Every structure is written in C-alpha cells, then in structure tokens.
Amino acid sequence: MPLLSRLIAAVIGLCLMSAAPVMAQNAASDLRPKYLLTGAIDRENDDLSGQWTYSKDLYRTGLTDINGWVAKSRMQRYRDLDVAAEEAKGGATFFEFDMDRGPQMSIPGAWNAAEPELRYYDGLIWFQRKFTPKALSGKRAFLRFEAVNYRAYIYLNGKEIGRHEGGFTPFVFEVTDALKAGENRLTVGVDSKHDGKTIPTEITDWDLYGGITRPVRLIYTPQTFVDDATATLTTQGRITGSVQLNGANAAGQAVTFAVAGAGIKVSATTDATGYAAFDVKAPKGLKLWSPESPTLYDVTFSAAGDTLKDRMGFRTIAVKGEQILLNGKPIFLRGISLHEEEFGTNPARRITPQAARALLSEIKYGLHGNYVRLSHYPHSEVTVRLADEMGLLVWSEIPVYWTVDWENPEALAKVKHMQAETIYRDRNRASVILWSVGNETPISEPRTKFHNAMADNARALDPTRLISAALLVERKTIDGHVVIAIDDPLVDKLDVMAVNTYAGWYGDDKLDALPDMRWTAPQKKPIVLSEFGADALAGYHAVGEPKKFSEEYQAEYYRKTLEMADKIPGLQGMSPWILKDFQSPRREHPIYQNGWNRKGLLSETGEHKLAFEVLADYYVRKAADTAK
Ligand code: GCU
C-alpha cells in the first residue's frame, strides 16, 4: 500500500482511537522489515538447530561462475537433488558437490571454531539440513534466522526464497507456499567476507565468526496474526504502544492489550493497515523495572484469535543536564563492555542461555554492576532478555566501527536497516536504554553527517531511548597539565557523550600521571567512559616494577584510571574494556596474546585477574555512594 494511503489510513484510524505515536509509526514504516515475528521464541515452532551438512565454496562457484555467469549446475549446492541417486543412474552427468554426504557441523555456531581447517576461512560456505514440517492445515509458516554472519542466501527445495546482509540481526521469510509435505531441503549460503562497503568493514579488533551463529526456527502462525507489538511507559506516566497484524483479516480487528497482575486491559481496533495504537494511564501500583528490582510482567497482545506473549518491564529513561535519570532518579552506570563470545578456549559465538548467564552473572554479582555495553554490534536476543531478567541496563550498538564508506548512500541504507532490525527486535526490552550509532570513527564532515542521519533514524524508530556514540578524544597540554577534551560535532545529536580513553596503556603515560589528567567537554550532557583498559595475561606476575601485560600493571592501571575518572565533571557511568579476553587476529604476541586481546578482567576461561577486584571494590563503593 503506497505511503500516502497508509498515512491517510493511519490518520483516519487515529480519529477513531486514542492518540498514538504517529511519528514513530510513519518514520519507521519505510524501514520496517516485511515480517518481524516479535516474540517468535514463544510461538509454535520447530527449532532447526542441530547437525547440518556443509560444503566450502571459497570461489563462490555455487553462486556465480567466472565472468559473473550463472553458476554451473554441477556446482549449485542449493539444487533439490539426491546426488548419490543421480550418480547411480550412470551417464555423463556429474557433480562437484554433494550436500547429503558432506561433512557436518553443529548449528548455530561459527565455522571458525568447528574445524582447524576453517579457523581463518573467510568466504562462502553452504549449509543444508532436511526437515519435515508439521501439517499446516491452514496455518502460515515462516523461517526466522536470528543471525547469519555476514551475507545469507536462502533456498528451500532448490528455490531461492531470500537474501540478507548483516551479521547480527534477525530476518524472516514466509515459506507457506514453498514447503512441501514430507521432507524439505533447506540450503543456506553464508558469505563471511567483509569489504570497504560492508558494516563493519573488513578490519575490526574481533574475530571472523562466519556462519549461522544464532538459531534458525520454522515458525507457524494463524492466517492473520500479531506480527509485532510494543508497549512502553512514558515520562508522563502513561503506557503507550501499538500492535501490527499481518494477514488477510488484519483490518478492523478488535485488539486487546493486557498486563497480568497490573490491572491493565485495553482494547482498540486495527485500521486499514492492520495497525492499532493505545495510550492508557499507568496504574498506581505498577512496579517499575530497575536493576535493583527487575520486575517483569506477563503481557499479551491478542487479536484475530492470535496472541503475542512477552515478559516486559516498565521503566522510564531520560537525561537532565549532566544526569541520566532512571524512573526519574539519577543513576550511575556501573558497567563493563562485552563481546559476544562464550567462555572457553575455542568460542563459536554460540550464546545459549547458560553461556549468557555465565557472562552476565560475573557483571551483576562479581563486579556488582548494573550495566553492560554490548559491543560492537547487536548481541543475541538471549543476552538482552537475560539482562531484562537479571537487572542490567544495556548499551546496544550498530557496528559502524572505525572506518565506513561515509559517502556511500548504500552504506547508510544498510545501517538504517540494521538499526530498524535491532530496534524492532529489542524495543520491548526494559534493559535497553541506549542506542549507539558508532565507535571510534575519525571526525570528518561526511562521517558526522552519516552519524547524524543514524541518530535521527534511531530517534524516529524509537523516541523513548537515549542516543550515544563512543567518541575519540583530543589530547592537549595546557599549563603543563594533560587535558583530555571531548571535541566532536556529533555531540549535538547525542543525549549521552561516551568516550574511549587508553591513557596509560597506548602511549607512554606513566600511571602516576593519570589522576592529574583533566577533562573538558563542550556541553553540559552526561558523560560515560565507554572504554578504558589494559592487557594482562592471566597468571603473569612481573617481579618488581609492574610491567605491561602483567596482572599487577593492569590492576594499577585500573586504580589510577578510576582516580582520574572520579574527577571527570559530569561522569555518569563507565563500561571498561572488557569483561573477558576475546579473540582478535590483530593480537599476535606469541607469549602474551596468541590471537587474543587480553584486556579482559577475566581470562577466556573465566580466571579472575587482580584488576577484577579493583573494579568490583570501586563499584561497591559507588553503589553505596549513590544509595545515600
Ligand atoms: C578500541 C576499540 C576496541 C578495541 C580496543 C583495544 O577502543 O573500540 O574494539 O578492542 O580499543 O584496543 O583493545
């Protein structure tokens, strides 16, 4: 339906219903994925995790042949073909693949951890698994991929059903008419290759992790179903939200939004586009979500015989002057940064609920934290939902990292879609308070224009949360004092200024000089330290003067940096770099690193380093101070 008619329909719809966040709907509608299947994990589904066969295709001959010609049929991995049976017939036909008799891999999980020969494989690999769906009996069926890194080519029974670019966000294709009774053949081509036009580009300080890295599910829905729904507590003490139905009978449906245990039950009627909004006064007894009291309610959105269920917390987040206000009260973010890697010596980016809980428990209970920076890309929904449950505030980030092709409109379009896929997935998560638009991007006019567009887009998609970015800082010496200045035009667009600082690690600063370093900022806005850190190999204890890469140096670095932090005007939080050592091909010192970035407060197997307790003690004191 053309946008103009949607606008007219939305306005008519509004006249019949209470006021609704029209701006959020219209601004978001262009970027809204065709299907969201919000709350999919609670719907009837077949989890397709398990052993998949795979076939390497480094020269992409299964996709395109030399000169860009169509791939030779003998190489097309996606064909709906029993190669062994064809070969048994004899004759001239032959094949240069066989997905049925190929090697197997446990999916979800990155291929770099699956086989030694795939450790640094960077290119296309085809995956396949067969499955037998339930009888549809009038239902619809969808394939939902939680994440595939980086490009995905999806085929069902030999027919292409869709493609997706982006390694960290979910995507959905309807397969109702592509399924056949009995056994179906799902083939997924995954290309991990990044380049100057991808997001992120090819150089990052984290590992490849190519593959189907999060679960794939076959989801069943009624003909008309609740595709997406949201509800949020506003700073005016109201609960507003919306529901979007999908299907032939989406228009004119009665919708009920209910919050069990809070005495909320609201009805509305969908407009011609299947959209309905509601806006109701929050009940007096509503228990607000916070890290100290992460109250979640059972919420249902029902319409057309279908129900979308969710467990949601209600809270408000805002900034006022130099403060961040959670539920109207100032809060100090006691956090740490985290890459998406499970504990262990050979992580596959396989984040099960157990793996996520092991990581977040170190933050919540080990460090006495209330905040986590999920860097540098959208993490698994498992992790974000667990942050809701455990009570950790979340910084969510799009991997606009270091360098991007700032003047390429395709790059901006990709980023906006990544923002939409992330925000639509996580906008019901009380823990998420910050949308970050980038990390350490060198200042230039095209770069600032790009980020400004991202900030506008995030605000249009979700006017309820704060916008930030991890900025680089300027360093000057004034009257013999080191002054660290935030001087970035992007600040105008941000609610929270975040900065990465490594004085005392990169460069030749003496640790004793850190507490005297002064900070200046261009505006009275909250500041958070989004990164600071130093490498230490767990178990390496230098004798005498602390040496870099020793646990003692890292611990002293933390003590001195925290002393400096306590003098930063307007500092409202921090997420030091990083909870756990993580894999990076940029870190190859043969004694201290061996392919690991060692800035973790924990080793890759969870060993505590001395600095862990330094930060934990600081956060205990911080929590006591702010409780006063
Ligand atoms: C940068 C960057 C991180 C990187 C870290 C480091 O600030 O944001 O991704 O890992 O510094 O140098 O360890």
mmCIF file of N, CA, C and O and ligand atoms in Angstrom, residues 205-206 339 376 401-402 439-440 500 502 506 531 577 582 587 597 599, ligand 1:
data_model
loop_
_atom_site.group_PDB
_atom_site.id
_atom_site.type_symbol
_atom_site.label_atom_id
_atom_site.label_comp_id
_atom_site.label_asym_id
_atom_site.label_seq_id
_atom_site.Cartn_x
_atom_site.Cartn_y
_atom_site.Cartn_z
ATOM 1 N N ASP A 205 38.700 -5.218 15.492
ATOM 2 C CA ASP A 205 39.502 -5.869 16.528
ATOM 3 C C ASP A 205 38.673 -6.967 17.176
ATOM 4 O O ASP A 205 38.598 -7.071 18.405
ATOM 5 N N TRP A 206 38.036 -7.772 16.340
ATOM 6 C CA TRP A 206 37.403 -9.001 16.830
ATOM 7 C C TRP A 206 37.471 -10.041 15.718
ATOM 8 O O TRP A 206 37.865 -9.723 14.600
ATOM 9 N N HIS A 339 32.125 -8.511 24.424
ATOM 10 C CA HIS A 339 31.959 -9.028 23.068
ATOM 11 C C HIS A 339 31.041 -10.249 23.145
ATOM 12 O O HIS A 339 30.879 -10.836 24.227
ATOM 13 N N HIS A 376 30.494 -4.869 19.657
ATOM 14 C CA HIS A 376 30.318 -3.596 18.985
ATOM 15 C C HIS A 376 29.173 -3.704 17.991
ATOM 16 O O HIS A 376 29.191 -3.093 16.937
ATOM 17 N N TYR A 401 32.054 1.058 12.859
ATOM 18 C CA TYR A 401 33.250 0.872 13.682
ATOM 19 C C TYR A 401 34.477 1.301 12.900
ATOM 20 O O TYR A 401 34.717 0.800 11.794
ATOM 21 N N TRP A 402 35.200 2.335 13.472
ATOM 22 C CA TRP A 402 36.442 2.809 12.866
ATOM 23 C C TRP A 402 36.175 3.402 11.478
ATOM 24 O O TRP A 402 35.913 4.559 11.355
ATOM 25 N N ASN A 439 31.440 3.695 16.863
ATOM 26 C CA ASN A 439 32.579 3.513 17.759
ATOM 27 C C ASN A 439 33.871 4.018 17.117
ATOM 28 O O ASN A 439 34.284 3.535 16.057
ATOM 29 N N GLU A 440 34.467 5.037 17.780
ATOM 30 C CA GLU A 440 35.814 5.500 17.412
ATOM 31 C C GLU A 440 35.941 5.816 15.927
ATOM 32 O O GLU A 440 36.841 5.333 15.244
ATOM 33 N N ASN A 500 36.089 6.808 24.590
ATOM 34 C CA ASN A 500 37.072 5.742 24.817
ATOM 35 C C ASN A 500 38.408 6.395 25.150
ATOM 36 O O ASN A 500 38.834 7.300 24.424
ATOM 37 N N TYR A 502 42.543 5.540 26.545
ATOM 38 C CA TYR A 502 43.517 4.486 26.880
ATOM 39 C C TYR A 502 44.812 5.068 27.418
ATOM 40 O O TYR A 502 45.866 4.451 27.299
ATOM 41 N N TYR A 506 47.996 2.639 25.722
ATOM 42 C CA TYR A 506 48.604 3.040 24.450
ATOM 43 C C TYR A 506 49.362 4.341 24.701
ATOM 44 O O TYR A 506 48.832 5.270 25.310
ATOM 45 N N GLU A 531 35.021 3.147 27.109
ATOM 46 C CA GLU A 531 36.134 2.189 27.131
ATOM 47 C C GLU A 531 37.331 2.763 27.863
ATOM 48 O O GLU A 531 37.621 3.941 27.705
ATOM 49 N N TRP A 577 36.898 -1.611 29.191
ATOM 50 C CA TRP A 577 37.166 -2.589 28.135
ATOM 51 C C TRP A 577 38.088 -3.662 28.693
ATOM 52 O O TRP A 577 39.275 -3.447 28.829
ATOM 53 N N PHE A 582 39.176 -11.761 24.551
ATOM 54 C CA PHE A 582 38.413 -12.187 23.372
ATOM 55 C C PHE A 582 39.356 -12.356 22.194
ATOM 56 O O PHE A 582 40.460 -11.789 22.160
ATOM 57 N N ARG A 587 46.042 -9.492 17.401
ATOM 58 C CA ARG A 587 46.780 -9.558 18.674
ATOM 59 C C ARG A 587 47.650 -10.806 18.671
ATOM 60 O O ARG A 587 47.224 -11.880 19.067
ATOM 61 N N ASN A 597 42.894 -10.718 22.485
ATOM 62 C CA ASN A 597 43.019 -9.399 23.086
ATOM 63 C C ASN A 597 42.853 -9.628 24.592
ATOM 64 O O ASN A 597 41.829 -10.145 25.030
ATOM 65 N N LYS A 599 42.601 -7.645 27.269
ATOM 66 C CA LYS A 599 42.150 -6.574 28.175
ATOM 67 C C LYS A 599 41.024 -7.057 29.103
ATOM 68 O O LYS A 599 40.491 -6.279 29.880
HETATM 69 C C1 GCU B 1 39.339 0.285 20.740
HETATM 70 C C2 GCU B 1 38.158 -0.470 20.154
HETATM 71 C C3 GCU B 1 38.041 -1.876 20.672
HETATM 72 C C4 GCU B 1 39.421 -2.485 20.789
HETATM 73 C C5 GCU B 1 40.135 -1.741 21.893
HETATM 74 C C6 GCU B 1 41.565 -2.246 22.096
HETATM 75 O O1 GCU B 1 38.874 1.265 21.554
HETATM 76 O O2 GCU B 1 36.926 0.194 20.368
HETATM 77 O O3 GCU B 1 37.230 -2.615 19.758
HETATM 78 O O4 GCU B 1 39.342 -3.876 21.082
HETATM 79 O O5 GCU B 1 40.256 -0.359 21.575
HETATM 80 O O6 GCU B 1 42.454 -1.610 21.567
HETATM 81 O O7 GCU B 1 41.712 -3.272 22.765
#
